[in-house]
Amino acid sequence: MKSPLKNSPPIPASLAPLGRIRDITPREVFAIQEQLGVNSIRDLIVAINNKRLETVDGLKPVQIKNIKRAFKLYKTAGSRVPLWDARLAGDELLRALSQFPEVEKAALTGSLRRGKDTIGDIDILVQLNEADHRKLLYKLARMAQTDHIIAIGPHHVCIVLRNQLQADIRLATHKYFGASLLYYTGSAQYSDTLKSLATAKGFRFGPEGLADSQTGEYVAGERETDIYRQLGLDYLEPELREDHQSMTALQSLPPLISFNQLKGDMQIHTNWSDGSESIAAIAKYLSHTFPQYQYIVITDHVSAKRPNHVLPPEDIFRQTAEINRVNGLMGSDYIKKGVETDILESGDPELANDILQQFDWVVASIHTDFTRDNTDRLIRACENPFVHCIGHPSGRLIGIRPPYPVNWEAVFEAAARTGTAMEINSRPNRLDLNDNLVRLAVDKGVKLVIDSDARTLAHFDFVKLGVSMARRGACCKKDILNTGRWEEIAAFKAAKLQLLRK
Ligand code: DGT
Ligand code: CA
Ligand code: CA
Ligand code: ZN
């Protein structure tokens, strides 16, 4: 028998990542390289976008399909970027595009508008005041942020930015801007479901508008809301447009949580532990920059076991004195005394209850044993009367560490039963709880807290990412504890104490 590998040429080094993708054989890589002159992953993107794989002699349609699917998988596993980075780049592109006199407006679409935790590519929709799209596409695509153009069509250009992110820029006129916005916000699954629904109701839906399928006449397109209305649907926030379930299950929901409703930041690290700013500098910055905040909670790690970047327990009183001093200068008790304590192997917090009792807010987090099933530990931590919140509950670090195994039903039931909050940690590589866990927690009646876990002043903006997770988890104001005044948080703590004393 002939060895299947015997006649396979080696995969060229520049295309090595391709060789690691399931469904792509060395022979296929070789044929693509030879016949299309594809010598890098970048060339391959161009070839796929220009439908040139279809011209390769010896590649069957099913193989082409496999390569495309595998390449999509390669993209998802290897090169998705955190929402934070994509948002900064997307906002910069929006600003750049708005400078062109022909551009009437521009908006983010795709997963960026839906607020997904990681982003495959940036999608932008531009409304123009003139019809010569092709000429203008070249002009837009040559903005300063562009590294090179991958593909260009009549109303669409795909570019690679200097920061190596990829962006799709699509054009529309005001007549069908809303339809394109809806269509290209996706998700693809959601857009497809809308299409089928439109067909069932005697319409045809696409990026150019909603048309009567009998007459071909356009009946809606300028605004998303016009299309929803024509289809007899309630408007659905972009963060909820993920799967077909969102079509029915999420109709007539109360308004989703918004950043403006947050009344304080519940997890902040200072230069007393691993942060870089003083308590006074943080208080001054936040009271000016986030005037909606009525309170902020300092939660430095306190540990006797971990030597570095933590506050030793003997310094708690000195830190309390400093918080009192700054509060005194501000003439309020704006700064709350919190702590982040480790959840030990047993599930108990490292700090003893008589110490925990002295804090205004206690976050307990797992910082060890990331591979074992942590269900029991998390439940045990919830059962401590002085633990108010579980920090970054799933322990994932996006692109670095998967979440540890947990029976979430059991943990959220314990949190609801004991009156313990769960954190939506807003750091870009955490976003923990994620959207799906947020939704499950809310279904189980668990209260959530959105906080920054900031180490520097720039980190305080992260809470907007946490808000995106909460919105994707269908959270309303009542689900988020820190949309309330501090009195409401105090009542939440008192209720837990009462509950566990029974
Ligand atoms: P990503 O980029 O992987 O984070 O996810 P998306 O959702 O941004 O996906 P992307 O960039 O491929 O497409 C953006 C949106 O455009 C997508 O959510 C729906 C729409 N779209 C693009 N291509 C198609 C298509 O072939 N069919 C349908 N129904 N929608 C599409
Ligand atoms: Ca995208
Ligand atoms: Ca795209
Ligand atoms: Zn932590």
Coordinates of C-alpha atoms and ligand atoms in Angstrom, one line a residue:
M1 CA 0.0 0.0 0.0
K2 CA 1.2 3.5 -0.8
S3 CA 1.8 5.8 2.1
P4 CA -0.5 8.8 1.9
L5 CA 2.3 11.0 2.9
K6 CA 4.8 9.7 0.4
N7 CA 4.0 12.0 -2.5
S8 CA 3.1 15.0 -0.4
P9 CA 5.4 18.0 -0.8
P10 CA 6.4 19.8 2.4
I11 CA 4.4 22.8 3.4
P12 CA 6.4 26.0 2.7
A13 CA 7.4 27.8 5.9
S14 CA 5.5 31.0 5.1
L15 CA 2.2 28.9 4.9
A16 CA 3.0 26.7 7.9
P17 CA -0.1 28.0 9.9
L18 CA -2.2 26.6 7.0
G19 CA -0.8 23.2 7.6
R20 CA -2.0 23.1 11.1
I21 CA -5.6 23.7 10.0
R22 CA -7.8 20.6 9.8
D23 CA -9.0 19.8 6.3
I24 CA -6.0 21.4 4.5
T25 CA -3.5 18.8 3.2
P26 CA 0.0 19.7 2.1
R27 CA -0.9 18.8 -1.4
E28 CA -3.7 21.4 -1.4
V29 CA -1.4 24.0 0.0
F30 CA 1.1 23.2 -2.7
A31 CA -1.4 23.5 -5.5
I32 CA -2.6 26.9 -4.2
Q33 CA 0.9 28.2 -3.9
E34 CA 1.9 27.0 -7.3
Q35 CA -1.1 28.0 -9.3
L36 CA -2.1 31.2 -7.5
G37 CA 1.3 32.5 -6.4
V38 CA 0.0 32.5 -2.9
N39 CA 3.1 32.7 -0.6
S40 CA 1.7 34.0 2.7
I41 CA -1.5 33.9 4.8
R42 CA -2.2 37.5 3.6
D43 CA -2.1 36.3 -0.1
L44 CA -4.5 33.5 0.8
I45 CA -7.0 36.0 2.2
V46 CA -6.8 38.0 -1.0
A47 CA -7.3 34.8 -3.0
I48 CA -10.3 33.7 -1.0
N49 CA -11.8 37.1 -1.2
N50 CA -11.3 37.3 -4.9
K51 CA -12.8 33.8 -5.4
R52 CA -9.6 32.6 -7.0
L53 CA -9.5 29.3 -5.0
E54 CA -12.3 28.2 -7.4
T55 CA -9.8 28.5 -10.3
V56 CA -7.2 26.1 -8.9
D57 CA -6.9 23.0 -11.0
G58 CA -7.4 19.9 -9.0
L59 CA -9.3 21.5 -6.1
K60 CA -12.8 20.0 -5.9
P61 CA -15.7 22.3 -4.7
V62 CA -15.9 20.3 -1.6
Q63 CA -12.2 20.9 -0.8
I64 CA -12.6 24.6 -1.5
K65 CA -15.5 24.6 0.9
N66 CA -13.4 22.8 3.5
I67 CA -10.5 25.2 3.1
K68 CA -12.8 28.2 3.5
R69 CA -14.4 26.7 6.6
A70 CA -11.0 25.7 8.0
F71 CA -9.7 29.1 7.3
K72 CA -12.6 30.7 9.1
L73 CA -11.8 28.4 12.0
Y74 CA -8.1 29.4 11.8
K75 CA -9.3 33.0 12.0
T76 CA -11.5 32.4 15.1
A77 CA -8.9 30.4 17.0
G78 CA -5.9 32.5 16.2
S79 CA -6.5 36.1 15.4
R80 CA -9.6 37.4 17.1
V81 CA -8.8 40.6 19.0
P82 CA -10.2 41.8 22.3
L83 CA -13.3 44.0 22.1
W84 CA -11.4 46.9 23.7
D85 CA -8.7 47.0 21.0
A86 CA -11.2 46.7 18.2
R87 CA -13.4 49.4 19.7
L88 CA -10.4 51.8 19.9
A89 CA -9.5 51.1 16.3
G90 CA -13.1 51.2 15.1
D91 CA -13.7 54.6 16.8
E92 CA -10.5 55.9 15.2
L93 CA -11.7 54.8 11.7
L94 CA -15.1 56.4 12.3
R95 CA -13.4 59.7 13.1
A96 CA -11.2 59.4 10.1
L97 CA -14.1 58.6 7.7
S98 CA -16.2 61.4 9.1
Q99 CA -13.5 63.8 7.8
F100 CA -14.3 63.1 4.2
P101 CA -16.8 65.8 2.9
E102 CA -18.7 63.1 0.9
V103 CA -19.4 61.1 4.1
E104 CA -22.7 62.0 5.8
K105 CA -22.4 59.5 8.6
A106 CA -20.6 56.3 9.6
A107 CA -21.4 53.6 12.0
L108 CA -19.9 50.4 13.4
T109 CA -21.7 47.2 12.4
G110 CA -20.8 43.5 12.8
S111 CA -19.7 42.0 16.1
L112 CA -18.2 45.3 17.2
R113 CA -21.7 46.9 17.3
R114 CA -23.1 43.8 19.0
G115 CA -20.4 44.1 21.7
K116 CA -19.0 40.6 21.4
D117 CA -16.0 39.9 23.8
T118 CA -13.7 39.2 20.8
I119 CA -13.8 40.6 17.3
G120 CA -12.8 38.9 14.0
D121 CA -12.8 42.0 11.9
I122 CA -14.1 45.6 12.1
D123 CA -17.2 46.3 10.0
I124 CA -18.2 49.9 9.2
L125 CA -21.1 51.3 7.3
V126 CA -20.7 54.7 5.6
Q127 CA -23.5 56.9 4.3
L128 CA -22.6 59.0 1.3
N129 CA -24.1 62.1 -0.4
E130 CA -23.1 61.0 -3.8
A131 CA -23.6 57.9 -6.0
D132 CA -20.2 57.3 -7.5
H133 CA -19.3 54.7 -4.9
R134 CA -16.4 53.1 -6.7
K135 CA -14.3 56.2 -7.1
L136 CA -14.9 57.2 -3.5
L137 CA -14.1 53.7 -2.2
Y138 CA -10.6 54.1 -3.4
K139 CA -10.3 57.5 -1.8
L140 CA -11.7 56.2 1.6
A141 CA -9.6 53.1 1.5
R142 CA -6.4 55.2 1.2
M143 CA -6.8 56.9 4.5
A144 CA -3.8 57.1 6.8
Q145 CA -4.9 54.1 8.9
T146 CA -4.8 51.7 5.9
D147 CA -1.9 49.4 5.3
H148 CA -3.2 47.8 2.2
I149 CA -6.4 47.0 0.3
I150 CA -7.4 43.3 0.2
A151 CA -10.4 43.4 -2.0
I152 CA -12.7 46.0 -3.5
G153 CA -16.2 45.7 -4.9
P154 CA -18.9 48.1 -6.2
H155 CA -20.0 49.1 -2.6
H156 CA -17.5 47.5 -0.4
V157 CA -13.8 47.6 0.4
C158 CA -11.8 45.2 2.6
I159 CA -8.6 46.6 4.1
V160 CA -5.8 45.7 6.4
L161 CA -5.1 48.5 8.9
R162 CA -1.6 49.5 10.0
N163 CA -2.3 47.8 13.3
Q164 CA -2.9 44.6 11.3
L165 CA -6.6 44.5 12.1
Q166 CA -8.9 43.8 9.1
A167 CA -11.8 46.1 8.3
D168 CA -14.8 45.9 5.9
I169 CA -16.1 49.3 4.9
R170 CA -19.5 49.2 3.1
L171 CA -21.3 52.1 1.5
A172 CA -25.0 53.0 1.5
T173 CA -27.2 56.0 0.7
H174 CA -29.6 57.5 3.2
K175 CA -32.5 55.5 1.5
Y176 CA -31.2 52.2 2.6
F177 CA -28.7 53.1 5.4
G178 CA -31.0 51.5 8.1
A179 CA -31.4 48.3 6.0
S180 CA -27.6 47.9 5.6
L181 CA -27.1 48.7 9.2
L182 CA -29.5 46.0 10.2
Y183 CA -28.1 43.5 7.7
Y184 CA -24.4 44.0 8.4
T185 CA -24.8 44.3 12.2
G186 CA -25.8 40.6 12.0
S187 CA -25.1 38.2 13.4
A188 CA -25.2 36.4 10.1
Q189 CA -27.6 33.9 11.7
Y190 CA -29.8 36.8 12.9
S191 CA -29.8 38.4 9.5
D192 CA -30.7 35.1 7.9
T193 CA -33.6 34.7 10.3
L194 CA -34.9 38.2 9.5
K195 CA -34.7 37.3 5.8
S196 CA -36.8 34.2 6.3
L197 CA -39.3 36.0 8.4
A198 CA -39.6 38.8 5.8
T199 CA -40.1 36.2 3.1
A200 CA -42.9 34.5 5.1
K201 CA -44.6 37.9 5.4
G202 CA -44.4 38.7 1.7
F203 CA -41.3 40.8 1.7
R204 CA -37.7 40.5 0.6
F205 CA -35.0 41.8 3.0
G206 CA -31.5 42.7 2.1
P207 CA -28.9 45.4 2.6
E208 CA -30.6 47.5 0.0
G209 CA -33.9 47.6 1.9
L210 CA -37.2 45.8 2.6
A211 CA -39.2 45.3 -0.6
D212 CA -42.6 43.9 -1.4
S213 CA -41.9 40.6 -3.0
Q214 CA -44.8 40.9 -5.4
T215 CA -44.2 44.4 -6.8
G216 CA -40.5 44.7 -5.9
E217 CA -41.2 48.1 -4.4
Y218 CA -39.2 49.2 -1.4
V219 CA -41.3 49.8 1.7
A220 CA -38.6 50.5 4.3
G221 CA -34.9 51.1 4.5
E222 CA -33.9 54.5 6.0
R223 CA -34.0 53.4 9.6
E224 CA -33.7 50.0 11.4
T225 CA -36.9 50.8 13.3
D226 CA -38.9 51.2 10.0
I227 CA -38.0 47.6 9.1
Y228 CA -38.8 46.2 12.5
R229 CA -42.1 47.9 12.4
Q230 CA -43.0 46.6 8.9
L231 CA -42.2 43.1 10.0
G232 CA -44.3 43.5 13.1
L233 CA -41.4 43.1 15.5
D234 CA -40.2 45.1 18.5
Y235 CA -36.9 46.9 18.0
L236 CA -34.1 44.6 19.3
E237 CA -30.8 46.1 20.7
P238 CA -27.7 45.1 18.7
E239 CA -26.2 43.2 21.7
L240 CA -29.1 40.8 21.6
R241 CA -29.0 40.0 17.9
E242 CA -27.0 36.8 18.2
D243 CA -29.2 33.8 17.3
H244 CA -32.7 33.1 16.2
Q245 CA -33.9 32.7 19.8
S246 CA -33.5 36.5 20.2
M247 CA -36.3 36.9 17.7
T248 CA -39.0 35.8 20.1
A249 CA -37.6 35.2 23.5
L250 CA -36.4 38.7 24.0
Q251 CA -39.3 40.7 22.6
S252 CA -40.8 43.3 25.0
L253 CA -37.9 43.3 27.5
P254 CA -37.5 46.3 29.8
P255 CA -34.7 48.7 28.6
L256 CA -31.3 47.2 28.9
I257 CA -28.8 48.5 31.4
S258 CA -26.7 51.5 30.2
F259 CA -23.4 52.9 31.4
N260 CA -25.1 56.1 32.6
Q261 CA -27.0 54.1 35.2
L262 CA -24.0 52.9 37.1
K263 CA -23.6 54.8 40.4
G264 CA -20.1 53.5 41.4
D265 CA -17.1 51.4 40.7
M266 CA -16.9 48.3 42.9
Q267 CA -13.4 47.0 42.3
I268 CA -10.3 49.3 42.3
H269 CA -6.7 48.6 43.0
T270 CA -4.3 51.3 44.3
N271 CA -0.6 51.7 44.8
W272 CA -1.1 50.0 48.2
S273 CA -1.1 46.8 46.3
D274 CA -0.7 46.2 42.5
G275 CA -2.2 49.4 41.3
S276 CA -0.2 52.5 40.2
E277 CA -2.2 55.4 41.6
S278 CA -2.8 56.7 45.1
I279 CA -6.2 56.7 46.8
A280 CA -6.3 60.5 46.6
A281 CA -5.4 60.6 42.9
I282 CA -8.1 58.0 42.1
A283 CA -10.8 59.8 44.0
K284 CA -9.9 63.1 42.4
Y285 CA -9.9 61.6 38.9
L286 CA -13.1 59.7 39.3
S287 CA -15.1 62.5 40.9
H288 CA -14.2 64.7 37.9
T289 CA -14.3 62.2 35.1
F290 CA -17.2 60.1 36.2
P291 CA -19.5 62.6 37.9
Q292 CA -22.3 60.0 37.9
Y293 CA -20.5 58.0 40.5
Q294 CA -21.7 58.4 44.1
Y295 CA -19.2 56.0 45.6
I296 CA -16.1 54.1 44.6
V297 CA -14.8 51.0 46.4
I298 CA -11.1 50.4 47.0
T299 CA -10.4 46.7 46.9
D300 CA -6.7 46.0 47.2
H301 CA -5.7 42.4 47.5
V302 CA -5.0 41.6 51.1
S303 CA -3.0 38.5 51.7
A304 CA -0.5 37.2 54.2
K305 CA 0.4 34.3 51.9
R306 CA 1.3 36.0 48.7
P307 CA 4.3 38.2 49.2
N308 CA 4.2 40.5 46.1
H309 CA 1.8 43.2 45.0
V310 CA -0.6 42.7 47.9
L311 CA -1.4 44.6 51.0
P312 CA -0.2 42.8 54.1
P313 CA -3.0 42.4 56.6
E314 CA -1.1 44.6 59.2
D315 CA -1.5 47.5 56.8
I316 CA -5.3 47.4 56.6
F317 CA -5.6 50.0 59.4
R318 CA -3.1 52.4 57.9
Q319 CA -5.1 52.2 54.6
T320 CA -8.3 52.8 56.4
A321 CA -6.9 55.9 58.0
E322 CA -5.8 57.2 54.6
I323 CA -9.3 56.6 53.1
N324 CA -10.8 58.4 56.1
R325 CA -8.3 61.3 55.5
V326 CA -9.2 61.7 51.8
N327 CA -12.9 61.3 52.5
G328 CA -12.5 64.0 55.2
L329 CA -10.9 66.4 52.6
M330 CA -13.8 65.6 50.2
G331 CA -16.3 66.1 52.9
S332 CA -18.2 62.9 52.1
D333 CA -17.8 59.1 52.4
Y334 CA -17.3 58.8 48.7
I335 CA -14.5 56.2 49.1
K336 CA -15.6 52.9 50.5
K337 CA -13.3 50.4 52.2
G338 CA -13.3 47.2 50.3
V339 CA -11.0 44.2 49.9
E340 CA -10.3 41.4 47.5
T341 CA -9.5 38.3 49.4
D342 CA -8.3 34.9 48.0
I343 CA -10.7 31.9 48.1
L344 CA -8.6 29.2 49.6
E345 CA -8.5 25.6 48.5
S346 CA -11.2 24.8 51.1
G347 CA -13.5 27.5 49.7
D348 CA -13.1 29.8 52.7
P349 CA -11.8 33.3 52.3
E350 CA -8.2 33.7 53.4
L351 CA -9.1 36.6 55.8
A352 CA -10.9 35.7 58.9
N353 CA -14.5 36.8 59.5
D354 CA -13.6 39.3 62.2
I355 CA -11.3 41.1 59.7
L356 CA -13.8 40.8 56.8
Q357 CA -16.5 42.3 59.0
Q358 CA -14.6 45.6 59.1
F359 CA -14.9 46.2 55.3
D360 CA -17.7 48.0 53.5
W361 CA -17.4 45.5 50.6
V362 CA -15.8 42.1 50.3
V363 CA -14.9 40.5 47.0
A364 CA -13.7 36.9 47.2
S365 CA -11.8 35.5 44.2
I366 CA -10.1 32.4 43.0
H367 CA -6.4 33.0 42.2
T368 CA -5.1 29.4 42.4
D369 CA -6.0 25.9 41.0
F370 CA -7.3 27.0 37.7
T371 CA -7.7 23.6 36.2
R372 CA -9.8 21.7 38.8
D373 CA -13.6 21.8 39.1
N374 CA -14.2 24.8 41.4
T375 CA -17.9 24.4 42.0
D376 CA -17.5 23.5 45.7
R377 CA -15.1 26.3 46.4
L378 CA -17.4 28.9 44.8
I379 CA -20.4 27.6 46.7
R380 CA -18.5 27.6 50.0
A381 CA -17.3 31.2 49.4
C382 CA -21.0 32.2 48.8
E383 CA -22.0 30.7 52.1
N384 CA -19.7 33.0 54.0
P385 CA -21.9 35.8 55.5
F386 CA -19.2 38.4 55.0
V387 CA -18.4 37.7 51.4
H388 CA -20.5 40.1 49.3
C389 CA -19.3 39.3 45.8
I390 CA -17.4 36.6 43.9
G391 CA -14.7 38.2 41.7
H392 CA -14.0 37.2 38.1
P393 CA -16.1 34.0 38.8
S394 CA -15.1 31.8 35.8
G395 CA -11.3 32.6 35.9
R396 CA -10.9 32.8 32.2
L397 CA -8.2 34.9 30.6
I398 CA -9.2 35.5 26.9
G399 CA -6.7 33.9 24.6
I400 CA -4.6 32.6 27.6
R401 CA -6.5 30.5 30.0
P402 CA -9.9 28.8 29.6
P403 CA -12.4 29.0 32.4
Y404 CA -12.1 26.3 35.0
P405 CA -14.8 23.7 35.1
V406 CA -17.8 24.8 37.2
N407 CA -21.4 23.6 37.5
W408 CA -22.8 27.1 37.0
E409 CA -26.4 26.1 37.8
A410 CA -25.3 25.0 41.2
V411 CA -23.1 28.0 41.9
F412 CA -25.7 30.6 40.7
E413 CA -28.4 28.8 42.8
A414 CA -26.1 29.1 45.8
A415 CA -25.4 32.8 45.1
A416 CA -29.2 33.5 44.8
R417 CA -29.9 31.5 47.9
T418 CA -27.2 33.2 50.0
G419 CA -27.7 36.7 48.6
T420 CA -24.2 36.9 47.1
A421 CA -23.5 39.0 44.1
M422 CA -21.4 37.9 41.1
E423 CA -19.0 40.2 39.4
I424 CA -18.9 41.2 35.7
N425 CA -15.2 42.0 35.7
S426 CA -14.6 44.5 32.9
R427 CA -10.9 44.0 32.2
P428 CA -10.6 43.5 28.4
N429 CA -9.0 40.0 28.8
R430 CA -11.3 38.9 31.5
L431 CA -14.9 40.0 30.7
D432 CA -15.9 37.6 33.4
L433 CA -18.8 36.7 33.8
N434 CA -19.2 36.5 30.0
D435 CA -22.5 37.1 28.2
N436 CA -23.9 33.6 28.4
L437 CA -23.1 33.2 32.1
V438 CA -24.6 36.6 32.8
R439 CA -27.9 35.5 31.3
L440 CA -27.9 32.3 33.2
A441 CA -27.1 34.1 36.5
V442 CA -29.9 36.6 35.9
D443 CA -32.3 33.7 35.1
K444 CA -31.3 32.2 38.5
G445 CA -32.1 35.5 40.3
V446 CA -28.5 36.4 41.0
K447 CA -27.5 40.1 41.4
L448 CA -24.6 41.3 39.4
V449 CA -22.0 44.0 39.9
I450 CA -20.1 45.7 37.0
D451 CA -16.7 47.0 37.9
S452 CA -13.4 48.0 36.3
D453 CA -10.8 46.1 38.5
A454 CA -8.7 49.1 37.5
R455 CA -4.9 49.4 38.2
T456 CA -4.4 52.7 36.4
L457 CA -6.6 55.8 35.7
A458 CA -7.0 54.7 32.0
H459 CA -8.6 51.4 33.2
F460 CA -11.7 53.0 34.6
D461 CA -13.2 53.2 31.0
F462 CA -13.2 49.4 30.9
V463 CA -16.6 49.4 32.7
K464 CA -18.2 50.1 29.3
L465 CA -17.1 46.7 28.2
G466 CA -18.7 45.1 31.3
V467 CA -21.9 47.0 30.4
S468 CA -21.7 45.4 26.9
M469 CA -21.5 41.9 28.5
A470 CA -24.4 42.8 30.8
R471 CA -26.5 44.0 27.8
R472 CA -25.6 40.9 25.8
G473 CA -26.8 38.9 28.9
A474 CA -30.1 40.9 28.7
C475 CA -29.6 42.7 32.0
C476 CA -31.8 45.5 33.0
K477 CA -31.2 48.1 35.7
K478 CA -32.6 46.0 38.5
D479 CA -30.2 43.2 37.8
I480 CA -27.1 45.3 38.5
L481 CA -26.5 46.1 42.1
N482 CA -24.3 49.1 41.5
T483 CA -27.0 51.0 39.7
G484 CA -28.4 51.6 43.2
R485 CA -27.4 54.1 45.8
W486 CA -25.0 53.0 48.5
E487 CA -28.0 52.5 50.9
E488 CA -29.3 49.8 48.6
I489 CA -25.9 48.1 48.6
A490 CA -25.9 48.3 52.4
A491 CA -29.4 46.7 52.4
F492 CA -28.1 43.9 50.1
K493 CA -25.3 43.1 52.6
A494 CA -27.7 43.3 55.6
A495 CA -30.1 40.9 53.9
K496 CA -27.4 38.4 53.3
L497 CA -26.3 38.5 57.0
Q498 CA -30.0 38.1 58.1
L499 CA -30.5 35.2 55.7
L500 CA -27.4 33.3 56.9
R501 CA -28.1 33.9 60.5
K502 CA -31.5 32.2 60.4
Ligands
DGT1 P1 -16.6 38.6 13.5 O1 -16.1 39.5 12.5 O2 -16.2 37.2 13.3 O3 -16.3 39.0 14.9 O4 -18.2 38.5 13.4 P2 -19.2 39.4 12.6 O5 -20.6 39.1 13.0 O6 -18.8 40.8 12.6 O7 -19.1 38.7 11.1 P3 -18.6 39.3 9.7 O8 -17.6 40.4 9.9 O9 -18.2 38.1 8.9 O10 -19.9 39.9 9.1 C1 -20.5 41.1 9.6 C2 -22.0 41.0 9.5 O11 -22.3 41.1 8.1 C3 -22.6 39.7 9.9 O12 -22.8 39.7 11.3 C4 -23.8 39.6 9.0 C5 -23.4 40.3 7.8 N1 -23.0 39.4 6.7 C6 -21.8 39.3 6.1 N2 -21.7 38.4 5.2 C7 -22.9 37.8 5.2 C8 -23.5 36.7 4.5 O13 -22.9 36.1 3.6 N3 -24.8 36.4 4.8 C9 -25.5 37.1 5.8 N4 -26.8 36.7 6.0 N5 -25.0 38.1 6.4 C10 -23.7 38.4 6.2
CA2 CA -16.8 41.5 11.8
CA3 CA -16.5 41.6 8.2
ZN4 ZN -8.5 39.1 41.2

